[in-house]
PDB file of C-alpha atoms in Angstrom:
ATOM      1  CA  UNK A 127       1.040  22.095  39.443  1.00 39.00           C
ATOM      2  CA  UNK A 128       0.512  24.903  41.787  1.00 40.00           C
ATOM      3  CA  UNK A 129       2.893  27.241  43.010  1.00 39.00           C
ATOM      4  CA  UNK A 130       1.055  28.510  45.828  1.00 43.00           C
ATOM      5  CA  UNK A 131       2.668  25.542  47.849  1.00 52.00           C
ATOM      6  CA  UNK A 132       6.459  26.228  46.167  1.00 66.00           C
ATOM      7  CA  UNK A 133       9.243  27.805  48.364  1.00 91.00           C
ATOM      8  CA  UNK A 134      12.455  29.540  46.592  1.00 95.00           C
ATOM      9  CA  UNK A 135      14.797  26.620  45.780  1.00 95.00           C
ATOM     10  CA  UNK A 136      17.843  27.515  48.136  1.00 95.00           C
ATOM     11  CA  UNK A 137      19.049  24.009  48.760  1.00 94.00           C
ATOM     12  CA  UNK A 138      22.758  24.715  47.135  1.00 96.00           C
ATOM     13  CA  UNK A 139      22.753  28.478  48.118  1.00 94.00           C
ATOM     14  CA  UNK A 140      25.372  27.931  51.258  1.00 94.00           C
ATOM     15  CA  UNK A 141      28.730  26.007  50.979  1.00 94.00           C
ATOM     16  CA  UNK A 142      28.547  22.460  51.805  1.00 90.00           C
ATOM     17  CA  UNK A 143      31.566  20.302  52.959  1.00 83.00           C
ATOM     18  CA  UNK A 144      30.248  17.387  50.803  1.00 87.00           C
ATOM     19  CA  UNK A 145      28.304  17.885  48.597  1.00 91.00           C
ATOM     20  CA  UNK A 146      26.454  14.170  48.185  1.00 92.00           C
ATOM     21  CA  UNK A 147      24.332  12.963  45.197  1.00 92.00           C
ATOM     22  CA  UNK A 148      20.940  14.225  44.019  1.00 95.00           C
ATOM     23  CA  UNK A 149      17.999  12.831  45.669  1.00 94.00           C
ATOM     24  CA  UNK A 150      14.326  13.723  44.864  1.00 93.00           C
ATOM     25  CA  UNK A 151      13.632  13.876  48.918  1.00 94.00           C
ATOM     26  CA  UNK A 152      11.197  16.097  50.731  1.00 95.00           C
ATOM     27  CA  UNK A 153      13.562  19.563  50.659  1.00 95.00           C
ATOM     28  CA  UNK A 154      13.630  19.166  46.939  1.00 95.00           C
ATOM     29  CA  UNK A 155       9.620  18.466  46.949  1.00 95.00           C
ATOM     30  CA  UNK A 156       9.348  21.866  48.930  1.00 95.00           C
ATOM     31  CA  UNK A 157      11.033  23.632  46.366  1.00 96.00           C
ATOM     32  CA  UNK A 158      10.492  21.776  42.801  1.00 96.00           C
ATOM     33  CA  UNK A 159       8.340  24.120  40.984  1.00 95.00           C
ATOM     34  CA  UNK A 160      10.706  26.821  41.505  1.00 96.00           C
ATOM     35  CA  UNK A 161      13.637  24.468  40.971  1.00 97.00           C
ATOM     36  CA  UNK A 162      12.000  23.056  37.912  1.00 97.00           C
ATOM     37  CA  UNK A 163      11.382  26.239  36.150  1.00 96.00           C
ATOM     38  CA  UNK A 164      14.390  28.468  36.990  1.00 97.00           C
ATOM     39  CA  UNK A 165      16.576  25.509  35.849  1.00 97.00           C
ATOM     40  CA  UNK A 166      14.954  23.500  32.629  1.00 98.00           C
ATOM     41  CA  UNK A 167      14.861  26.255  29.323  1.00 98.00           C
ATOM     42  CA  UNK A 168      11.631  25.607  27.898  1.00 97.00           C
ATOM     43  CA  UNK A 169       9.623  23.725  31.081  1.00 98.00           C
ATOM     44  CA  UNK A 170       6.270  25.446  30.848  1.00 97.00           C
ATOM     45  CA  UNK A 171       6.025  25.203  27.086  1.00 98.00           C
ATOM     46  CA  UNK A 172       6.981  21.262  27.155  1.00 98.00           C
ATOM     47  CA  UNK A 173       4.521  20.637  30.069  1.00 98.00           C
ATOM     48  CA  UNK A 174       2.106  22.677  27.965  1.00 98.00           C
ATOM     49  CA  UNK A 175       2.468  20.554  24.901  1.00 98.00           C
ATOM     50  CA  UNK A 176       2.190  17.610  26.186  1.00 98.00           C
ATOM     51  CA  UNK A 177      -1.660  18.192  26.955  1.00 98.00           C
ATOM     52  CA  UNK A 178      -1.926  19.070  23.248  1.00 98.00           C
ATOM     53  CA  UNK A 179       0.387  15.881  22.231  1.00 98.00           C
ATOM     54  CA  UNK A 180      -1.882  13.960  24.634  1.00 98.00           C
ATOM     55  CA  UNK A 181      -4.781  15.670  23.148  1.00 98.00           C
ATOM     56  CA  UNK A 182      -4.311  14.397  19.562  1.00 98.00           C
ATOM     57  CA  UNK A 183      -3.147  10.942  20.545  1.00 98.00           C
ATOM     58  CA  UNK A 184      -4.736   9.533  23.823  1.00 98.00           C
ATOM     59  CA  UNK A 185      -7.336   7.046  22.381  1.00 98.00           C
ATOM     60  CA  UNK A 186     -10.681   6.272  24.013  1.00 98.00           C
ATOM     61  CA  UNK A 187     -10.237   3.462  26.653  1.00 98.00           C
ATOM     62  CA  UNK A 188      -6.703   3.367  26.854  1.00 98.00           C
ATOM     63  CA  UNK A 189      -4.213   4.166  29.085  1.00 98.00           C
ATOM     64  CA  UNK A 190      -1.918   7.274  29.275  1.00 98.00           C
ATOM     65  CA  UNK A 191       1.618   7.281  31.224  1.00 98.00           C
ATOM     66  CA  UNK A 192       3.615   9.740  32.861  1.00 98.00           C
ATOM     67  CA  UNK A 193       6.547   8.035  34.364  1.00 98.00           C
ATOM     68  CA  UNK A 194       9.075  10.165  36.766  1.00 98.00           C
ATOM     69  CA  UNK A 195       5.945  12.152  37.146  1.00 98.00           C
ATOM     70  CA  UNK A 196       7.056  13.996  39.874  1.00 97.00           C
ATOM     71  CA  UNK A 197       4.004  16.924  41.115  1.00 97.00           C
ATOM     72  CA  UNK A 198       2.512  15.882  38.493  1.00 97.00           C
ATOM     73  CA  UNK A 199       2.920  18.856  35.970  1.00 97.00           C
ATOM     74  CA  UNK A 200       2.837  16.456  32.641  1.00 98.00           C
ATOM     75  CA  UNK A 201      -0.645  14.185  34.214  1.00 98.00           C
ATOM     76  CA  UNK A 202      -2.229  17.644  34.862  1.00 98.00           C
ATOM     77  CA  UNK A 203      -1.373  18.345  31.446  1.00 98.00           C
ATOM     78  CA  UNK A 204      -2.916  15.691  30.000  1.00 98.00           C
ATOM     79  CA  UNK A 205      -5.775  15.663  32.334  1.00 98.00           C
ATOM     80  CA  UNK A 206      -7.447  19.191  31.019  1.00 97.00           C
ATOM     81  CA  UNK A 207      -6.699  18.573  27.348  1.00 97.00           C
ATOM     82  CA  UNK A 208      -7.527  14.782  26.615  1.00 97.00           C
ATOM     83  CA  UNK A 209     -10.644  14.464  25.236  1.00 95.00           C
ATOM     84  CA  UNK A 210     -10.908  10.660  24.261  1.00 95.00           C
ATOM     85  CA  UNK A 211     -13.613   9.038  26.346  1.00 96.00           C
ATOM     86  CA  UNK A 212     -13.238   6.619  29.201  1.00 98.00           C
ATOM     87  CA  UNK A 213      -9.185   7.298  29.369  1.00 98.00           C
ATOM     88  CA  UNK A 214      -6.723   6.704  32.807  1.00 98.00           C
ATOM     89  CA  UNK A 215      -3.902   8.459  33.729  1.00 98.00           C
ATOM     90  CA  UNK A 216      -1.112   6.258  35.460  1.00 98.00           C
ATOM     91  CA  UNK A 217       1.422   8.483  37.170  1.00 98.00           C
ATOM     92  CA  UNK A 218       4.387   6.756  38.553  1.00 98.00           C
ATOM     93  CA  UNK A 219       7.166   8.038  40.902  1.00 98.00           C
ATOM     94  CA  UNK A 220       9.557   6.251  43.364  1.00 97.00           C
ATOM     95  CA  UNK A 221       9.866   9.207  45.640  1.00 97.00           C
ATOM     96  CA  UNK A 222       7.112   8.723  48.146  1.00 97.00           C
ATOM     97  CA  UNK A 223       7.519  12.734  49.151  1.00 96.00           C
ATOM     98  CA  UNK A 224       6.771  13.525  45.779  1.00 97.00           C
ATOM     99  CA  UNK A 225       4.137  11.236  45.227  1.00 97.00           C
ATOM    100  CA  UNK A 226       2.002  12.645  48.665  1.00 97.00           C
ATOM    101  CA  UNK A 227       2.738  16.012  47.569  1.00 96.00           C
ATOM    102  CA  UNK A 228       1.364  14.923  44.170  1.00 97.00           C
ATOM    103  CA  UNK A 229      -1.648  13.728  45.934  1.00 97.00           C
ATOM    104  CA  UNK A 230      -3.060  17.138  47.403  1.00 96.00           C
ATOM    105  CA  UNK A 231      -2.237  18.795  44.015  1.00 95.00           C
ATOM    106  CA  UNK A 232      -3.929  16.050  42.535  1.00 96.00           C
ATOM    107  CA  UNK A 233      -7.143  16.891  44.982  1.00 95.00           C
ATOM    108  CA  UNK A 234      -7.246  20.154  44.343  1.00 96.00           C
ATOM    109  CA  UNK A 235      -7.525  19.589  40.865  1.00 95.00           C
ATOM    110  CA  UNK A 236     -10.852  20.127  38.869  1.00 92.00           C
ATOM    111  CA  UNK A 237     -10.054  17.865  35.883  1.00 93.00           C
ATOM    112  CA  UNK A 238     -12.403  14.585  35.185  1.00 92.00           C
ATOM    113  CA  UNK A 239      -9.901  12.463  33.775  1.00 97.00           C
ATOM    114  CA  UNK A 240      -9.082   9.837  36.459  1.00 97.00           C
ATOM    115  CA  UNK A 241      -5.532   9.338  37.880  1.00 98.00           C
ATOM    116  CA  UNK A 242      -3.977   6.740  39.992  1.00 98.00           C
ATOM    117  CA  UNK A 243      -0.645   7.472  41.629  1.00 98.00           C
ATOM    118  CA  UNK A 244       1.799   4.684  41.809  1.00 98.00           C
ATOM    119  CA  UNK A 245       4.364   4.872  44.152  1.00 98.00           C
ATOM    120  CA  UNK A 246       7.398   2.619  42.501  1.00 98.00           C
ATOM    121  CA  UNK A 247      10.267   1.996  40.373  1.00 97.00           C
ATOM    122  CA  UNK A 248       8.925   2.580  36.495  1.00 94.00           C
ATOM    123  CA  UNK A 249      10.925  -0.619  35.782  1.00 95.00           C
ATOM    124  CA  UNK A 250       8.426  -2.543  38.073  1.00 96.00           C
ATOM    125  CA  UNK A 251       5.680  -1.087  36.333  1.00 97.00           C
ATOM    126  CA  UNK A 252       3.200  -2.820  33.925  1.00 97.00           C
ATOM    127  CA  UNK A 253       2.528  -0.766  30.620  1.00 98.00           C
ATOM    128  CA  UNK A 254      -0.689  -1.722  28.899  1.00 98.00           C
ATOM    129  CA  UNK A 255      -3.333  -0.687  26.652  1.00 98.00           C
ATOM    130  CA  UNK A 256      -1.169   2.707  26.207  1.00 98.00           C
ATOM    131  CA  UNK A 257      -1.883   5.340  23.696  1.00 98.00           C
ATOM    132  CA  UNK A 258       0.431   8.182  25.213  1.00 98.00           C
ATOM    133  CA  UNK A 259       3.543   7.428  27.322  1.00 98.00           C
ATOM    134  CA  UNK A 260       5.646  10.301  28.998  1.00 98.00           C
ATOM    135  CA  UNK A 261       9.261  10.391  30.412  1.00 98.00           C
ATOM    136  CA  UNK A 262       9.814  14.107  30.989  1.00 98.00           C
ATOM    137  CA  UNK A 263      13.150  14.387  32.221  1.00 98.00           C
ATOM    138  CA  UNK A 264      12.951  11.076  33.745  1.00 98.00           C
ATOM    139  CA  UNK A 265      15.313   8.458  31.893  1.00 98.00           C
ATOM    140  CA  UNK A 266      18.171  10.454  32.144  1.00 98.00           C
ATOM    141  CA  UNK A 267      18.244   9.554  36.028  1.00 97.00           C
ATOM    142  CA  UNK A 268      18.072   5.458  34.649  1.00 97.00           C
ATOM    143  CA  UNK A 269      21.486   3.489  34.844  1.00 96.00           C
ATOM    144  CA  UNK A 270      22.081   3.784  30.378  1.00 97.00           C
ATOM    145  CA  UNK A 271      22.507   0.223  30.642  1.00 97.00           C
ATOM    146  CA  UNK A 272      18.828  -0.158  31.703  1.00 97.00           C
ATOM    147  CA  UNK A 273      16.947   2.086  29.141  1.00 98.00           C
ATOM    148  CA  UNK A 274      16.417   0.256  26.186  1.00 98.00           C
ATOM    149  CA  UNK A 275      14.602  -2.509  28.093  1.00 98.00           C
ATOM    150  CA  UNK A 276      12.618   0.524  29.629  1.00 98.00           C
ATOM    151  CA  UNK A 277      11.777   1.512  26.116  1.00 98.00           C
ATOM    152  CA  UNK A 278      11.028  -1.436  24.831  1.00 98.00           C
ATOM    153  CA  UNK A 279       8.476  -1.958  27.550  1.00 98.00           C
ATOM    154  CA  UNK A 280       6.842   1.026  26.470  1.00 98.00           C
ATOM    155  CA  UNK A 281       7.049   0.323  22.665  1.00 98.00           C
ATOM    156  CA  UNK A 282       5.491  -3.058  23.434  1.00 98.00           C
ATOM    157  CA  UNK A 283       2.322  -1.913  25.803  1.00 98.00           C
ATOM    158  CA  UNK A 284       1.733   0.726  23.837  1.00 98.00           C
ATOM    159  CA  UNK A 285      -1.805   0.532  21.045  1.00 98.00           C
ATOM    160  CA  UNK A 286      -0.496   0.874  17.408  1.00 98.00           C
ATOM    161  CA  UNK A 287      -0.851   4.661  16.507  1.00 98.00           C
ATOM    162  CA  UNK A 288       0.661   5.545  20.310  1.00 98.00           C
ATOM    163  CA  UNK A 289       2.632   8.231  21.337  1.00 98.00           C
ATOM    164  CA  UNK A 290       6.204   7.840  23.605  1.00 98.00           C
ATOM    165  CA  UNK A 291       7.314  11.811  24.074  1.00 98.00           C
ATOM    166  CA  UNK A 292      10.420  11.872  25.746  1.00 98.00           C
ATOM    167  CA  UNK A 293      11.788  15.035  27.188  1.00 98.00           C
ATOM    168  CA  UNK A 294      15.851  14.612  28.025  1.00 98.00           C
ATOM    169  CA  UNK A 295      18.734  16.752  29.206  1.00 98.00           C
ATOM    170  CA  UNK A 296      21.202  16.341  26.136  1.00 98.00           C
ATOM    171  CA  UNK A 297      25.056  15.780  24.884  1.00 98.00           C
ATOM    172  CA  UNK A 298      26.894  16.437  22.136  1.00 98.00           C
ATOM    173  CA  UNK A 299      29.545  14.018  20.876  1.00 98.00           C
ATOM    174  CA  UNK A 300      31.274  17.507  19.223  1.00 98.00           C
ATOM    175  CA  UNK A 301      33.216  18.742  22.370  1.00 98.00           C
ATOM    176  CA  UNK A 302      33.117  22.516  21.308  1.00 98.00           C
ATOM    177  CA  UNK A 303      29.296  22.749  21.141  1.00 98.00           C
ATOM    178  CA  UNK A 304      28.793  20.335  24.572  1.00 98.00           C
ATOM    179  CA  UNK A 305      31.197  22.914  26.399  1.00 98.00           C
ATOM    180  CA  UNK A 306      28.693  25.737  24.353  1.00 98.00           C
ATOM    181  CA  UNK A 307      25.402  24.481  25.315  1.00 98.00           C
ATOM    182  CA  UNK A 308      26.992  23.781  29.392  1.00 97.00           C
ATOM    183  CA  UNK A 309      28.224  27.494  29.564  1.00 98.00           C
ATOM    184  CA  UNK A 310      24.211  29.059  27.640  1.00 98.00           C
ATOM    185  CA  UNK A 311      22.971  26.828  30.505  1.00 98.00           C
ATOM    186  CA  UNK A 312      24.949  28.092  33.608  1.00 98.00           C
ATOM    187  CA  UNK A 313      23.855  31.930  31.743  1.00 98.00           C
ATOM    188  CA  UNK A 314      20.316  30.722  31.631  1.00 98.00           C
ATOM    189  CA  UNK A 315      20.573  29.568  35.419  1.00 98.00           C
ATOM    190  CA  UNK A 316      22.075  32.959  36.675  1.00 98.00           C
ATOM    191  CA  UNK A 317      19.534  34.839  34.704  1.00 98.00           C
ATOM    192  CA  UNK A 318      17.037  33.002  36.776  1.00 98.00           C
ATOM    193  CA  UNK A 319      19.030  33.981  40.397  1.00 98.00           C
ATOM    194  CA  UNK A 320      21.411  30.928  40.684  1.00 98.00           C
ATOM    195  CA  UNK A 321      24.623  32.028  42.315  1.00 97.00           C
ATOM    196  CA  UNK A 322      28.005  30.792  40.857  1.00 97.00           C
ATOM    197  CA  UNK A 323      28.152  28.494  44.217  1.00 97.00           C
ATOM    198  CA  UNK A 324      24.602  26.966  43.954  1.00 97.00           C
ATOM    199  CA  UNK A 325      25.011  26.218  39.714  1.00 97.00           C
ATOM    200  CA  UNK A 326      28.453  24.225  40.586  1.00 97.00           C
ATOM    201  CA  UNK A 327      27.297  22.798  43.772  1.00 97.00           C
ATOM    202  CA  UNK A 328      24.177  21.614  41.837  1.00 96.00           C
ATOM    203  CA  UNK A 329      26.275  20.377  39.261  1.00 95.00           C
ATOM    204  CA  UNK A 330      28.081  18.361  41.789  1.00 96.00           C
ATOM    205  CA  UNK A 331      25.091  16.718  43.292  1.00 96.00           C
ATOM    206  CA  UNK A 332      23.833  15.486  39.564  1.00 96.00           C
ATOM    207  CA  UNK A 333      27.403  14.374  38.450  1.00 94.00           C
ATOM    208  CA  UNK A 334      26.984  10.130  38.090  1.00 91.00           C
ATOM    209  CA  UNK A 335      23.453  10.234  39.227  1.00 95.00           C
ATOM    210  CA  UNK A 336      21.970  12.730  35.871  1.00 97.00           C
ATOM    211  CA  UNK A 337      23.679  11.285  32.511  1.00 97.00           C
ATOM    212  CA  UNK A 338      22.614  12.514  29.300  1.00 98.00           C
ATOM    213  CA  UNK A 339      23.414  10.794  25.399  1.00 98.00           C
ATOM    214  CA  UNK A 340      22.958  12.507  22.131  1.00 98.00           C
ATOM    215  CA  UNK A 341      20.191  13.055  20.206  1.00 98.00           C
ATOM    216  CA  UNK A 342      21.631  10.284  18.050  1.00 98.00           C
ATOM    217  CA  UNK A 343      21.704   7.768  20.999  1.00 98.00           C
ATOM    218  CA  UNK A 344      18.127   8.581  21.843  1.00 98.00           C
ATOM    219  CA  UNK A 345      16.971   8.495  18.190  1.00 98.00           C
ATOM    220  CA  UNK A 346      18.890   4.783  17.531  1.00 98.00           C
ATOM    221  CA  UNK A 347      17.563   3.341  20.647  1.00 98.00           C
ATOM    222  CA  UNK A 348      13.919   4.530  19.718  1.00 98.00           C
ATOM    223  CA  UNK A 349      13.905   2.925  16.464  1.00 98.00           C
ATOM    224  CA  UNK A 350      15.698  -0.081  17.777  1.00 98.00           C
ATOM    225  CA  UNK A 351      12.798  -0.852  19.787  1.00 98.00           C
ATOM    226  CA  UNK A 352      10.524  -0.554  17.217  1.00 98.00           C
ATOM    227  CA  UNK A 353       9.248   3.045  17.001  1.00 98.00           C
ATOM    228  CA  UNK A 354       8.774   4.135  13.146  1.00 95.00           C
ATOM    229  CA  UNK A 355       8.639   7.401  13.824  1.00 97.00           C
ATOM    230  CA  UNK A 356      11.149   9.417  15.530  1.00 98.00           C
ATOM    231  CA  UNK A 357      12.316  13.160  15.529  1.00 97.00           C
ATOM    232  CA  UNK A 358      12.656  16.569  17.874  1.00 98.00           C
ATOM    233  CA  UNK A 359       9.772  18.060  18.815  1.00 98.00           C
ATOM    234  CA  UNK A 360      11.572  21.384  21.380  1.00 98.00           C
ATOM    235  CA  UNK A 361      14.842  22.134  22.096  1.00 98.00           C
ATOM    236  CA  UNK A 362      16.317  24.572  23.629  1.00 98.00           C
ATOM    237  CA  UNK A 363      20.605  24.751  24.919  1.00 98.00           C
ATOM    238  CA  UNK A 364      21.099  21.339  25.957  1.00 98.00           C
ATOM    239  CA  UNK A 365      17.625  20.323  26.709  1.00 98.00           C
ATOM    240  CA  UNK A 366      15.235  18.579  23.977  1.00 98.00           C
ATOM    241  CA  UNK A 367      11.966  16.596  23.875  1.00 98.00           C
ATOM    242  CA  UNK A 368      11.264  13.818  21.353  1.00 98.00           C
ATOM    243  CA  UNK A 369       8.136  12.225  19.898  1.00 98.00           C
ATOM    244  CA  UNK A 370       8.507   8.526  19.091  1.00 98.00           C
ATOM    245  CA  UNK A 371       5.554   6.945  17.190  1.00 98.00           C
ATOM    246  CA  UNK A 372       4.458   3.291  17.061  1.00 98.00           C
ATOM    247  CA  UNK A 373       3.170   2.459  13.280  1.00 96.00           C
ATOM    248  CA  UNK A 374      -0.665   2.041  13.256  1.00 91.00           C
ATOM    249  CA  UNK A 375      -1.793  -1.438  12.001  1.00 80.00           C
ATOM    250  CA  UNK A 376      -3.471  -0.483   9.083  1.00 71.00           C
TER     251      UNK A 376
END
């Protein structure tokens, strides 16, 4: 993802009379890189590994995910490290901005690997002949009551000895250490520039629309599906990325 086209995110920086409900829209496209990585401990290095996850498990004539794939950090990712022959990248996003914006990034883009943007809902997508499958901050904006069909749509189109990682913002059922990991947050968000106004306004706009579970939730859902294999991969504060394995056939 380049940052040559990435303006300062500003978008909460003056007082707003209403402050209504996050929406991945063309102001946030303008300013997502610098949004992304002045407000998610431990972006780069997830993006990062994910090209080596991708690298070890992407299997030749399959299929690899990213779904909620935004500028397309996590397909780009994938796209210079994968070297399995005859492999497709599917990115999916239901923002249309974000998906054109994805396109010229996309075009500029020197990696062979091809990649076909999908501009939908990732519930309306088909998974098939997977071997890697990403949701990189991306189920946390799905209604709770909708993810473990979402993940068991994955677990089911993806090739024994495939690869879900799943990269969440996280709760923490013990009240002391939520209120911890919420206030090393907010520090990690001024460090990076955020006023006071612009972390709580933010806040505001993700309340009902953002909601994260426990590590325990994620890891009991996983395995209800089917995966074999679950366990944290990164974490850092309340943010943490999970690999979920599907059992080979042999």
């Amino acid at each position: 993802m380049s940052s040559a086209v990435s303006k300062k995110d500003d978008i909460f920086a003056k007082p707003l009379g209403e402050v209504a409900g996050f929406t991945f829209d063309q102001s946030v496209v303008e300013v997502f890189p610098d949004m992304i990585q002045r407000s998610v401990p431990g972006y780069t290095t997830i993006v990062a590994m994910i090209g080596t996850l991708a690298e070890r498990f992407a299997q030749a004539g399959s299929r690899c995910y990213d779904l909620g794939s935004s500028l397309g950090a996590a397909t780009l990712a994938m796209r210079h490290r994968i070297p399995a022959a005859d492999c497709e990248i599917i990115a999916v996003d239901n923002s249309p901005a974000m998906i054109e914006r994805a396109r010229t990034v996309l075009a500029a883009d020197s990696g062979q690997v091809p990649v076909q943007l999908i501009c939908d809902d990732l519930q309306d997508v088909v998974i098939e002949n997977a071997s890697v499958v990403v949701l990189n901050f991306t189920l946390q904006f799905i209604a709770t009551s909708e993810r473990e069909q979402i993940l068991q749509k994955i677990y089911d189109g993806l090739r024994p000895g495939g690869v879900l990682i799943l990269s969440e913002k996280v709760a923490f059922s013990d009240s002391d250490h939520q209120e911890l990991m919420i206030d090393l947050h907010h520090a990690f968000k001024a460090a990076n520039g955020y006023s006071a106004l612009e972390i709580a306004q933010k806040r505001s706009a993700l309340e009902n629309v953002l909601i994260p579970e426990t590590l325990y939730d994620h890891r009991t859902r996983l395995k209800s599906v089917g995966f074999h294999s679950v366990d944290v991969w990164f974490q850092c504060f309340n943010f943490a990325s999970l690999i979920a394995i599907k059992q080979r056939a042999d």
